[in-house]
């Protein structure tokens, strides 16, 4: 009986393919694309300021609101933070990934893999809160600054409006540090995978042909690792763009996109404006991916 | 007197307990096609990597045209390598691959283009410059790797089993081509291979490696006709190794000797033995017909056996199979016997 079923399916590969594809397609179209379309539609409605009701009529006035200086500032602030976080993650991730891919013995590599992914086993919220303790006024960083008599420097740093705040735990610097911490694994893994695929002989060949290690890095290693770097940066960049918990917990009064969405949607019930805000990161990501494609990041796919 | 291109002075390379290269003395002359032949793990590739600079000797010195290069990094040595897997840069075109060394040395664009074109001509790949390595066949990639190394005018070109991945026909064609290119450019070639036929075909001289040591250095005919050890006799071509009591019956001395199967003649049992010959009687136990030639396994009277190879000049497969079981006398010239160590 079982044999006959097997034979039935074996002879009809198209049917098998269909059966395999239906569940993910349904999920993708209904849940995924459907939600996005709902968002898009909502962003063309508007909130009647007098009644507090959403008016279901096509309008661009919600988008016009996005262009108000305060709202534009939110976009720029968030995108700038995402860029900084991405660059910092790249700088930290590359050497570690390189070590893991090229030099680490199998045992060491396993351990490092574990160490990199271990934080992902615990709740994101718990980890973020633990940083609250680290960065707090009474936290280890401030304690250490006092210990080495650099608390004056810390105070001076925090007094700068652009980066500081009442304490590290309530400042753009705090947001930056926590973002770099939580998204770092998403940068390390793709870079490490890309570097792993570069044969050792290519590095040797480059040196053999007269290139110093720095030249080899620039002309061989970096271009070949580039797709991995881009993949990692897509994670760190988009996750930073949309996150609302970290700015909420560590932010001063300045808004970030995620926090703005949360506030408009939850607190003031302005779903159209929240939806329009959400379109922001989507557009930024599309632009980002187009640039990445232009630079050849997906040539290897 | 020819200048020596490379001198190994008591060079050793140990990896922990493993003596990959063990106290090697070697001289490679300017302009020669020199092969390092040996089974895998014999130390030949490690020697090549030490010349290239990818590996450094644990002790001893490597002298390149009078200069001690033992501790120079690869990018400061006037040698270039053709890698076993070709190691072409996948993100660059063929032009960019070949011109890589010049690009690194900041050679002007116009000059670079000119020399890349010359190289494409040399390896007969004109018109392929805009392609990516993935769009070429194995043989073509191999030639790109060669061009990329030669464009820098290295003093020595190192080739690490470059033909290993090619099929037989292409390999034989490339052997001839490599040899021609070497004559044309006049650079010292050091060629690592485990294929004895390849080494015999192409080399001016061969070093036979075994277990981190050089067993014998000599011209192809030296190494083939007069192997100095039983390892060389067995590794380069096939050989009959005879020792002890059997050797004593043939030569009158128990010293171990080697004799090539093709040097032995199958004769009638009562054929005359000339004074410059060795002989022994036996019976054909096995016959293997191989087209071009036939291999006979002859059981010697009183124990032991010898392999004999005869070309099928007049015989057919029908004739040779009839030889099975026949009594024969084996005859060969004394000069074809090499007394070997170990």
Coordinates of C-alpha atoms in Angstrom, one line a residue:
Chain A
X1 CA 0.0 0.0 0.0
X2 CA 2.7 2.4 1.1
X3 CA 4.7 1.4 -1.9
X4 CA 1.8 2.2 -4.3
X5 CA 1.5 5.6 -2.8
X6 CA 5.2 6.2 -3.2
X7 CA 5.0 5.1 -6.8
X8 CA 2.0 7.3 -7.4
X9 CA 3.9 10.4 -6.3
X10 CA 7.1 9.3 -7.9
X11 CA 5.5 9.3 -11.2
X12 CA 4.0 12.7 -10.7
X13 CA 6.8 15.1 -9.7
X14 CA 4.8 18.2 -10.5
X15 CA 2.1 17.1 -8.0
X16 CA 4.8 16.6 -5.3
X17 CA 6.2 20.0 -6.1
X18 CA 2.7 21.6 -5.8
X19 CA 2.1 19.9 -2.4
X20 CA 5.4 21.1 -1.2
X21 CA 4.9 24.7 -2.3
X22 CA 1.3 25.3 -1.3
X23 CA 1.7 25.8 2.5
X24 CA 4.6 28.2 2.2
X25 CA 3.0 30.1 -0.6
X26 CA -0.3 30.4 1.3
X27 CA 1.6 31.7 4.3
X28 CA 3.7 34.0 2.2
X29 CA 0.9 35.5 0.3
X30 CA -1.8 35.8 3.0
X31 CA 0.1 36.5 6.1
X32 CA 3.2 38.2 4.8
X33 CA 2.3 40.1 1.7
X34 CA -1.3 40.5 3.0
X35 CA -0.1 42.3 6.1
X36 CA 2.1 44.6 4.0
X37 CA -0.7 45.5 1.7
X38 CA -3.0 46.3 4.6
X39 CA -0.3 48.6 5.9
X40 CA 0.1 50.2 2.6
X41 CA -3.7 50.8 2.3
X42 CA -3.9 52.2 5.8
X43 CA -1.2 54.7 5.1
X44 CA -3.4 56.3 2.5
X45 CA -6.2 56.9 5.0
X46 CA -6.1 59.7 7.6
X47 CA -7.1 60.4 11.1
X48 CA -9.7 63.0 11.7
X49 CA -8.2 65.3 14.3
X50 CA -11.5 66.4 15.7
X51 CA -13.3 63.1 16.1
X52 CA -10.2 60.9 16.5
X53 CA -11.6 58.5 14.0
X54 CA -9.8 56.9 11.0
X55 CA -11.3 58.2 7.8
X56 CA -11.2 55.5 5.1
X57 CA -10.7 57.8 2.1
X58 CA -7.8 57.9 -0.2
X59 CA -5.5 60.8 0.7
X60 CA -1.9 61.7 0.6
X61 CA -2.1 64.0 3.6
X62 CA -0.7 61.4 6.0
X63 CA 2.4 61.1 3.9
X64 CA 2.6 64.9 3.8
X65 CA 2.8 64.8 7.6
X66 CA 5.9 62.6 7.3
X67 CA 7.6 65.5 5.6
X68 CA 7.2 67.8 8.7
X69 CA 10.7 68.7 10.0
X70 CA 10.2 66.8 13.3
X71 CA 9.2 63.6 11.5
X72 CA 11.9 63.9 8.9
X73 CA 14.3 64.2 11.7
X74 CA 13.1 61.0 13.1
X75 CA 14.0 59.2 9.8
X76 CA 17.4 60.8 9.6
X77 CA 18.2 60.0 13.2
X78 CA 17.1 56.4 12.9
X79 CA 18.9 55.9 9.5
X80 CA 22.1 57.5 10.9
X81 CA 22.0 55.3 14.0
X82 CA 21.4 52.2 11.7
X83 CA 24.4 53.2 9.6
X84 CA 26.6 53.7 12.7
X85 CA 25.5 50.4 14.2
X86 CA 26.2 48.6 10.9
X87 CA 29.6 50.0 10.5
X88 CA 30.6 49.2 14.1
X89 CA 29.3 45.7 13.7
X90 CA 31.3 45.3 10.5
X91 CA 34.5 46.5 12.2
X92 CA 34.0 44.2 15.2
X93 CA 32.8 41.2 13.2
X94 CA 35.4 41.0 10.5
X95 CA 38.5 40.2 12.4
X96 CA 36.6 37.6 14.5
X97 CA 35.0 36.1 11.5
X98 CA 38.4 36.0 9.8
X99 CA 40.0 34.3 12.7
X100 CA 37.1 31.7 12.9
X101 CA 37.3 31.0 9.1
X102 CA 41.0 30.9 8.7
X103 CA 42.9 30.1 11.8
X104 CA 40.8 28.6 14.5
X105 CA 41.2 24.9 15.1
X106 CA 37.9 22.9 14.7
X107 CA 37.4 22.8 18.4
X108 CA 38.0 26.5 18.9
X109 CA 35.8 27.3 16.0
X110 CA 32.9 25.3 17.6
X111 CA 33.4 27.2 20.8
X112 CA 33.4 30.5 19.1
X113 CA 30.3 29.6 17.1
X114 CA 28.6 28.8 20.4
X115 CA 29.8 32.0 22.0
X116 CA 28.5 34.1 19.1
X117 CA 25.1 32.4 19.0
X118 CA 24.7 31.8 22.8
X119 CA 23.1 35.2 23.4
X120 CA 20.4 34.3 20.9
X121 CA 19.2 31.6 23.3
X122 CA 18.0 34.1 25.9
X123 CA 15.2 36.5 25.4
X124 CA 16.1 39.7 23.7
X125 CA 14.2 41.8 26.3
X126 CA 16.2 40.2 29.1
X127 CA 19.5 40.9 27.5
X128 CA 18.5 44.5 26.8
X129 CA 17.5 45.0 30.4
X130 CA 20.8 43.6 31.5
X131 CA 22.4 46.4 29.6
X132 CA 20.3 48.8 31.5
X133 CA 22.3 47.6 34.6
X134 CA 25.6 47.8 32.9
X135 CA 25.1 51.3 31.6
X136 CA 23.3 52.7 34.7
X137 CA 24.6 55.5 36.8
X138 CA 25.6 52.9 39.4
X139 CA 26.6 50.4 36.8
X140 CA 29.9 48.8 36.1
X141 CA 31.0 51.4 33.5
X142 CA 30.5 54.4 35.7
X143 CA 32.1 52.4 38.6
X144 CA 35.1 51.7 36.5
X145 CA 35.4 55.3 35.3
X146 CA 35.5 56.4 38.9
X147 CA 38.0 53.8 39.8
X148 CA 40.5 55.1 37.2
X149 CA 39.5 58.7 37.9
X150 CA 38.0 59.3 34.5
X151 CA 34.5 60.0 35.8
X152 CA 35.1 63.6 34.8
X153 CA 35.7 62.6 31.2
X154 CA 32.5 60.5 31.3
X155 CA 30.5 63.4 32.7
X156 CA 31.9 65.7 30.1
X157 CA 31.0 63.2 27.3
X158 CA 27.5 62.8 28.6
X159 CA 27.0 66.6 28.7
X160 CA 27.2 66.7 24.9
X161 CA 23.6 66.7 23.7
X162 CA 24.3 64.8 20.5
X163 CA 25.6 61.7 22.2
X164 CA 24.9 62.1 25.9
X165 CA 22.1 62.3 28.4
X166 CA 21.6 62.1 32.1
X167 CA 23.5 58.8 32.2
X168 CA 24.9 56.3 29.7
X169 CA 21.7 54.3 30.2
X170 CA 19.6 57.2 28.9
X171 CA 21.6 58.4 25.9
X172 CA 22.1 57.9 22.1
X173 CA 25.5 56.3 23.0
X174 CA 23.6 53.8 25.2
X175 CA 21.3 53.0 22.3
X176 CA 24.2 52.5 20.0
X177 CA 26.1 50.2 22.4
X178 CA 23.1 48.0 23.0
X179 CA 22.2 47.8 19.3
X180 CA 25.8 46.8 18.4
X181 CA 25.7 44.2 21.1
X182 CA 22.4 42.6 20.1
X183 CA 22.8 42.6 16.3
X184 CA 26.5 41.6 16.2
X185 CA 25.8 37.8 15.8
X186 CA 23.8 38.6 12.6
X187 CA 26.9 40.2 11.2
X188 CA 29.5 37.6 12.3
X189 CA 27.7 34.6 10.9
X190 CA 27.3 35.7 7.2
X191 CA 30.8 37.2 7.1
X192 CA 32.3 34.1 8.6
X193 CA 30.4 31.9 6.0
X194 CA 31.6 34.1 3.1
X195 CA 35.3 34.0 4.3
X196 CA 35.0 30.2 4.9
X197 CA 34.4 29.8 1.2
X198 CA 37.5 31.7 0.1
X199 CA 40.2 29.0 -0.6
X200 CA 43.5 29.4 1.2
X201 CA 45.3 29.1 -2.1
X202 CA 43.7 32.4 -3.3
X203 CA 45.4 34.2 -0.4
X204 CA 48.6 32.5 -1.1
X205 CA 48.4 33.2 -4.8
X206 CA 47.9 36.9 -4.1
X207 CA 51.0 37.0 -1.9
X208 CA 52.9 34.9 -4.5
X209 CA 52.1 37.5 -7.1
X210 CA 53.6 40.3 -5.0
X211 CA 50.8 41.6 -3.0
X212 CA 51.4 42.5 0.6
X213 CA 48.9 41.3 3.2
X214 CA 47.2 44.7 3.1
X215 CA 46.9 44.6 -0.7
X216 CA 45.6 41.1 -0.5
X217 CA 43.0 42.2 1.9
X218 CA 41.8 45.0 -0.3
X219 CA 41.9 43.2 -3.7
X220 CA 41.0 39.6 -2.9
X221 CA 39.7 39.1 0.6
X222 CA 37.3 42.0 0.9
X223 CA 35.7 41.7 -2.6
X224 CA 35.1 38.0 -1.9
X225 CA 33.7 38.6 1.6
X226 CA 31.6 41.5 0.3
X227 CA 28.4 39.5 -0.2
X228 CA 28.7 38.3 3.4
X229 CA 29.2 41.8 4.6
X230 CA 26.2 43.0 2.7
X231 CA 24.1 40.2 4.0
X232 CA 25.1 41.0 7.5
X233 CA 24.5 44.7 7.1
X234 CA 21.0 44.0 5.8
X235 CA 20.3 42.4 9.1
X236 CA 21.9 45.0 11.3
X237 CA 20.6 47.9 9.3
X238 CA 17.0 46.8 9.0
X239 CA 16.8 45.4 12.5
X240 CA 18.0 48.8 13.9
X241 CA 15.6 50.7 11.7
X242 CA 12.6 48.9 13.0
X243 CA 13.5 48.3 16.6
X244 CA 11.4 50.1 19.2
X245 CA 12.4 48.5 22.5
X246 CA 16.0 49.7 22.7
X247 CA 15.1 53.4 22.0
X248 CA 12.2 53.1 24.4
X249 CA 14.4 51.8 27.2
X250 CA 17.6 53.8 26.6
X251 CA 16.4 56.8 24.7
X252 CA 16.1 60.3 25.7
X253 CA 13.0 62.1 24.5
X254 CA 14.1 61.9 20.9
X255 CA 12.0 59.6 18.7
X256 CA 13.2 56.7 16.5
X257 CA 11.0 55.2 13.8
X258 CA 10.0 52.2 15.8
X259 CA 9.2 54.2 18.8
X260 CA 7.2 56.7 16.7
X261 CA 5.2 53.9 15.2
X262 CA 4.5 52.5 18.6
X263 CA 3.4 55.8 20.0
X264 CA 1.1 56.8 17.1
X265 CA -0.4 53.4 16.7
X266 CA -0.8 52.5 20.4
X267 CA -1.1 55.8 22.3
X268 CA -2.8 58.1 19.9
X269 CA -4.6 55.5 17.7
X270 CA -3.3 57.2 14.6
X271 CA -2.9 54.0 12.6
X272 CA -2.6 55.8 9.2
X273 CA 0.4 57.8 10.4
X274 CA 2.0 54.7 12.0
X275 CA 1.5 52.8 8.7
X276 CA 3.1 55.7 6.8
X277 CA 6.0 55.6 9.2
X278 CA 6.5 51.9 8.6
X279 CA 6.7 52.6 4.9
X280 CA 9.8 54.6 5.6
X281 CA 12.1 51.7 6.6
X282 CA 10.7 49.6 3.7
X283 CA 11.6 52.3 1.2
X284 CA 15.0 52.8 2.8
X285 CA 15.7 49.1 2.7
X286 CA 14.7 48.8 -1.0
X287 CA 17.1 51.7 -1.8
X288 CA 19.8 50.0 0.3
X289 CA 19.3 46.6 -1.5
X290 CA 19.4 48.4 -4.9
X291 CA 22.6 50.0 -4.1
X292 CA 24.0 46.7 -2.8
X293 CA 23.0 45.1 -6.1
X294 CA 24.6 47.8 -8.0
X295 CA 27.9 47.2 -6.1
X296 CA 27.7 43.5 -7.1
X297 CA 26.9 42.0 -3.7
X298 CA 24.4 39.5 -5.2
X299 CA 26.5 38.5 -8.2
X300 CA 27.4 35.2 -6.4
X301 CA 23.8 34.3 -5.8
Chain B
X1 CA 79.8 26.7 -15.2
X2 CA 76.1 27.2 -14.8
X3 CA 74.9 29.2 -11.9
X4 CA 72.7 27.5 -9.4
X5 CA 69.1 28.8 -9.2
X6 CA 68.3 27.3 -5.9
X7 CA 70.3 25.7 -3.2
X8 CA 68.8 23.8 -0.3
X9 CA 71.3 23.7 2.6
X10 CA 70.4 21.2 5.3
X11 CA 66.8 22.1 5.0
X12 CA 64.3 20.6 7.4
X13 CA 60.7 21.3 8.0
X14 CA 59.1 19.5 10.9
X15 CA 55.4 19.7 11.8
X16 CA 55.5 18.7 15.4
X17 CA 56.8 15.1 15.4
X18 CA 56.4 14.7 11.7
X19 CA 59.5 15.3 9.6
X20 CA 57.9 16.5 6.4
X21 CA 61.3 17.5 5.0
X22 CA 64.3 16.0 6.7
X23 CA 67.8 17.5 6.2
X24 CA 67.7 18.0 2.4
X25 CA 70.6 19.1 0.3
X26 CA 69.7 20.0 -3.2
X27 CA 70.9 22.1 -6.1
X28 CA 68.7 23.3 -9.0
X29 CA 70.5 24.8 -11.9
X30 CA 69.7 28.0 -13.8
X31 CA 67.3 27.5 -16.7
X32 CA 66.6 23.8 -16.1
X33 CA 63.3 22.0 -16.0
X34 CA 63.6 20.3 -12.6
X35 CA 61.0 17.8 -11.3
X36 CA 60.3 16.8 -7.7
X37 CA 58.8 13.4 -7.9
X38 CA 57.5 11.3 -5.1
X39 CA 54.3 9.9 -3.5
X40 CA 52.1 12.1 -1.5
X41 CA 53.6 12.9 1.9
X42 CA 57.1 12.5 0.6
X43 CA 57.9 16.2 1.2
X44 CA 58.1 17.5 -2.4
X45 CA 55.2 19.9 -2.0
X46 CA 56.6 21.2 1.3
X47 CA 59.9 21.9 -0.5
X48 CA 58.1 23.8 -3.2
X49 CA 56.1 25.8 -0.6
X50 CA 59.3 26.7 1.2
X51 CA 60.8 28.0 -2.1
X52 CA 57.6 30.1 -2.7
X53 CA 57.6 31.3 0.9
X54 CA 54.3 29.9 2.1
X55 CA 56.3 27.8 4.5
X56 CA 59.5 28.4 6.3
X57 CA 62.2 25.8 7.1
X58 CA 62.5 24.7 10.7
X59 CA 66.3 24.7 10.1
X60 CA 68.7 25.2 7.2
X61 CA 68.8 27.7 4.4
X62 CA 67.3 28.2 1.0
X63 CA 69.5 30.2 -1.4
X64 CA 67.9 31.7 -4.4
X65 CA 70.4 33.0 -6.9
X66 CA 72.9 33.7 -4.2
X67 CA 70.4 35.3 -1.8
X68 CA 69.3 33.7 1.4
X69 CA 65.5 33.8 1.1
X70 CA 64.6 31.4 4.0
X71 CA 62.9 34.1 6.0
X72 CA 61.5 36.4 3.2
X73 CA 57.7 36.6 2.8
X74 CA 56.2 35.3 -0.5
X75 CA 55.7 38.8 -1.9
X76 CA 59.4 39.6 -1.6
X77 CA 60.6 36.6 -3.5
X78 CA 61.3 36.6 -7.3
X79 CA 59.4 33.4 -7.8
X80 CA 55.8 32.6 -8.9
X81 CA 53.6 29.6 -8.5
X82 CA 51.1 27.7 -10.6
X83 CA 48.8 26.2 -8.0
X84 CA 47.3 22.8 -8.1
X85 CA 43.7 24.2 -8.0
X86 CA 44.9 27.1 -10.2
X87 CA 43.7 29.6 -7.5
X88 CA 42.3 32.0 -10.1
X89 CA 40.5 35.0 -8.5
X90 CA 36.9 34.3 -9.2
X91 CA 35.8 37.9 -9.0
X92 CA 38.2 39.1 -11.7
X93 CA 38.2 38.6 -15.4
X94 CA 41.0 36.6 -17.2
X95 CA 42.7 39.9 -18.1
X96 CA 42.6 41.1 -14.5
X97 CA 43.8 37.8 -13.2
X98 CA 46.8 37.7 -15.6
X99 CA 47.6 41.4 -15.0
X100 CA 47.2 41.1 -11.2
X101 CA 51.0 41.0 -10.5
X102 CA 51.5 44.1 -12.6
X103 CA 48.6 45.9 -11.1
X104 CA 50.1 45.3 -7.6
X105 CA 53.4 46.7 -8.8
X106 CA 51.5 49.8 -10.2
X107 CA 52.6 49.2 -13.7
X108 CA 51.0 51.7 -16.1
X109 CA 47.7 50.7 -17.6
X110 CA 48.9 50.8 -21.2
X111 CA 52.0 48.6 -20.5
X112 CA 49.8 46.2 -18.5
X113 CA 47.3 45.7 -21.3
X114 CA 50.2 45.1 -23.8
X115 CA 51.9 42.5 -21.6
X116 CA 48.6 40.8 -20.8
X117 CA 47.9 40.4 -24.5
X118 CA 51.4 39.0 -25.0
X119 CA 50.7 36.4 -22.3
X120 CA 47.3 35.6 -23.8
X121 CA 49.1 34.9 -27.0
X122 CA 51.8 32.8 -25.3
X123 CA 49.1 30.5 -23.8
X124 CA 46.9 30.7 -26.8
X125 CA 43.9 32.3 -25.1
X126 CA 43.6 35.4 -27.2
X127 CA 40.0 36.7 -27.1
X128 CA 39.2 35.1 -23.7
X129 CA 40.4 38.1 -21.7
X130 CA 36.9 39.5 -20.8
X131 CA 35.7 36.2 -19.4
X132 CA 35.5 35.1 -15.8
X133 CA 37.4 32.0 -14.6
X134 CA 34.2 30.1 -14.1
X135 CA 33.5 30.3 -17.9
X136 CA 36.7 28.5 -18.8
X137 CA 37.5 24.8 -19.0
X138 CA 40.0 23.1 -16.8
X139 CA 42.8 23.2 -19.4
X140 CA 42.1 26.9 -20.2
X141 CA 42.2 27.8 -16.5
X142 CA 45.5 26.0 -16.2
X143 CA 46.9 28.1 -19.0
X144 CA 45.6 31.3 -17.3
X145 CA 47.3 30.3 -14.1
X146 CA 50.5 29.8 -16.1
X147 CA 50.2 33.2 -17.8
X148 CA 49.4 35.0 -14.5
X149 CA 52.6 33.6 -13.0
X150 CA 54.9 34.1 -16.1
X151 CA 53.9 37.8 -16.7
X152 CA 55.9 38.8 -13.7
X153 CA 59.1 37.4 -15.2
X154 CA 59.9 35.3 -12.1
X155 CA 63.4 34.0 -11.8
X156 CA 61.9 30.6 -11.0
X157 CA 58.5 29.2 -11.8
X158 CA 57.0 26.7 -9.4
X159 CA 54.4 24.3 -10.5
X160 CA 52.5 22.3 -8.0
X161 CA 51.0 19.3 -9.7
X162 CA 49.4 21.6 -12.2
X163 CA 48.2 18.8 -14.6
X164 CA 46.7 16.6 -11.9
X165 CA 43.1 17.7 -12.5
X166 CA 43.2 17.3 -16.3
X167 CA 42.2 14.2 -18.3
X168 CA 44.8 12.1 -19.9
X169 CA 44.7 13.5 -23.5
X170 CA 44.8 17.1 -22.3
X171 CA 47.5 16.3 -19.8
X172 CA 49.8 14.9 -22.5
X173 CA 49.2 17.9 -24.7
X174 CA 49.9 20.3 -21.8
X175 CA 53.1 18.4 -21.0
X176 CA 54.4 19.2 -24.5
X177 CA 53.1 22.8 -24.3
X178 CA 54.7 23.4 -20.9
X179 CA 58.0 22.2 -22.1
X180 CA 57.8 24.5 -25.2
X181 CA 56.9 27.5 -23.1
X182 CA 59.8 26.8 -20.8
X183 CA 62.2 26.7 -23.7
X184 CA 60.7 29.9 -25.0
X185 CA 60.9 31.9 -21.8
X186 CA 64.1 30.3 -20.5
X187 CA 63.1 30.4 -16.9
X188 CA 63.9 27.7 -14.3
X189 CA 60.9 25.6 -13.9
X190 CA 60.4 23.5 -10.7
X191 CA 57.7 20.9 -11.3
X192 CA 56.1 18.9 -8.5
X193 CA 54.4 15.7 -9.5
X194 CA 53.6 12.2 -8.3
X195 CA 53.3 11.0 -11.9
X196 CA 56.6 9.4 -12.9
X197 CA 55.8 9.4 -16.6
X198 CA 55.2 13.1 -16.5
X199 CA 58.5 13.7 -14.7
X200 CA 60.3 11.5 -17.3
X201 CA 58.7 13.2 -20.2
X202 CA 59.4 16.8 -19.3
X203 CA 62.4 17.1 -17.0
X204 CA 66.0 17.9 -17.5
X205 CA 66.6 16.5 -14.1
X206 CA 64.5 14.7 -11.5
X207 CA 64.7 14.5 -7.7
X208 CA 62.9 11.5 -6.3
X209 CA 61.5 12.1 -2.8
X210 CA 60.6 9.6 -0.2
X211 CA 59.6 10.2 3.4
X212 CA 61.1 13.7 3.6
X213 CA 64.4 12.8 2.0
X214 CA 65.8 13.0 -1.5
X215 CA 66.5 9.4 -2.7
X216 CA 68.2 10.3 -6.0
X217 CA 68.8 13.2 -8.3
X218 CA 69.6 12.7 -11.9
X219 CA 68.5 13.0 -15.5
X220 CA 65.4 10.9 -16.5
X221 CA 67.6 8.2 -18.0
X222 CA 69.9 8.1 -15.0
X223 CA 66.9 7.7 -12.7
X224 CA 65.3 5.1 -14.9
X225 CA 68.2 3.1 -16.0
X226 CA 70.3 3.3 -12.8
X227 CA 68.0 3.6 -9.8
X228 CA 70.1 4.0 -6.7
X229 CA 67.6 2.5 -4.3
X230 CA 64.9 0.0 -4.3
X231 CA 62.4 2.8 -3.7
X232 CA 63.4 4.6 -6.8
X233 CA 63.4 1.4 -8.8
X234 CA 59.9 0.7 -7.7
X235 CA 58.5 4.2 -7.9
X236 CA 59.9 5.3 -11.3
X237 CA 58.6 2.7 -13.7
X238 CA 58.1 -0.9 -12.6
X239 CA 61.0 -3.0 -11.7
X240 CA 62.0 -6.5 -10.7
X241 CA 63.7 -6.4 -7.4
X242 CA 65.8 -9.5 -6.7
X243 CA 67.8 -10.2 -3.6
X244 CA 69.1 -13.0 -1.4
X245 CA 69.2 -16.5 -2.5
X246 CA 67.5 -15.9 -5.9
X247 CA 70.0 -13.0 -6.6
X248 CA 72.8 -15.4 -5.8
X249 CA 71.6 -18.0 -8.3
X250 CA 71.5 -15.3 -11.0
X251 CA 74.5 -13.1 -10.4
X252 CA 76.5 -15.2 -8.0
X253 CA 76.1 -12.6 -5.2
X254 CA 73.2 -12.0 -2.7
X255 CA 73.4 -8.3 -3.4
X256 CA 70.0 -6.8 -4.1
X257 CA 69.5 -5.7 -7.7
X258 CA 66.8 -4.3 -9.9
X259 CA 66.1 -5.1 -13.6
X260 CA 63.4 -3.5 -15.7
X261 CA 60.8 -5.9 -17.1
X262 CA 61.3 -4.7 -20.7
X263 CA 65.0 -5.4 -20.6
X264 CA 64.4 -9.1 -20.2
X265 CA 64.0 -11.3 -23.2
X266 CA 61.9 -14.5 -23.3
X267 CA 64.0 -17.2 -25.0
X268 CA 63.7 -20.9 -25.7
X269 CA 64.8 -23.1 -22.7
X270 CA 68.1 -24.2 -24.3
X271 CA 69.1 -20.9 -26.0
X272 CA 72.7 -19.8 -25.8
X273 CA 73.8 -17.5 -23.0
X274 CA 76.3 -14.9 -24.2
X275 CA 79.0 -13.8 -21.8
X276 CA 77.6 -10.3 -21.2
X277 CA 74.3 -11.7 -20.1
X278 CA 72.5 -13.0 -17.1
X279 CA 70.0 -15.8 -17.4
X280 CA 67.6 -17.9 -15.4
X281 CA 65.1 -20.6 -16.4
X282 CA 61.5 -20.7 -15.5
X283 CA 57.9 -21.3 -16.5
X284 CA 55.3 -18.7 -17.6
X285 CA 52.6 -18.6 -14.9
X286 CA 50.5 -15.7 -16.1
X287 CA 50.0 -13.7 -19.3
X288 CA 48.3 -10.3 -19.4
X289 CA 47.7 -8.9 -22.9
X290 CA 47.7 -5.1 -22.8
X291 CA 47.4 -4.2 -26.5
X292 CA 50.7 -2.4 -27.1
X293 CA 52.6 -5.0 -25.0
X294 CA 52.2 -8.2 -23.1
X295 CA 53.2 -8.8 -19.5
X296 CA 54.4 -12.2 -18.4
X297 CA 54.8 -13.4 -14.9
X298 CA 57.5 -16.0 -14.9
X299 CA 58.0 -18.5 -12.1
X300 CA 61.7 -19.2 -11.7
X301 CA 62.9 -22.8 -11.2
X302 CA 63.8 -23.1 -7.6
X303 CA 61.6 -20.2 -6.4
X304 CA 61.0 -16.5 -6.9
X305 CA 59.4 -14.9 -9.9
X306 CA 60.2 -12.1 -12.4
X307 CA 57.9 -9.8 -14.5
X308 CA 58.8 -9.6 -18.2
X309 CA 57.3 -7.2 -20.7
X310 CA 57.5 -7.7 -24.4
X311 CA 56.1 -5.5 -27.1
X312 CA 53.5 -7.1 -29.4
X313 CA 55.5 -6.4 -32.6
X314 CA 54.5 -9.6 -34.4
X315 CA 52.3 -11.4 -31.9
X316 CA 48.6 -11.1 -31.4
X317 CA 46.5 -11.7 -28.3
X318 CA 46.0 -15.3 -29.5
X319 CA 49.7 -16.0 -29.7
X320 CA 50.6 -14.6 -26.4
X321 CA 47.9 -16.5 -24.4
X322 CA 49.4 -19.7 -25.7
X323 CA 52.6 -18.9 -23.9
X324 CA 51.0 -19.7 -20.6
X325 CA 52.6 -22.7 -19.0
X326 CA 55.6 -22.8 -21.4
X327 CA 59.1 -23.3 -20.1
X328 CA 61.3 -20.4 -20.9
X329 CA 64.8 -19.0 -20.5
X330 CA 65.1 -15.4 -19.4
X331 CA 68.0 -13.5 -20.8
X332 CA 69.2 -9.9 -20.2
X333 CA 72.3 -7.9 -20.5
X334 CA 74.5 -7.4 -17.4
X335 CA 74.5 -3.7 -17.9
X336 CA 70.8 -3.5 -17.3
X337 CA 71.2 -4.6 -13.8
X338 CA 71.4 -1.9 -11.1
X339 CA 72.5 -2.8 -7.7
X340 CA 70.4 -1.0 -5.2
X341 CA 70.5 -0.1 -1.5
X342 CA 67.8 -1.0 1.1

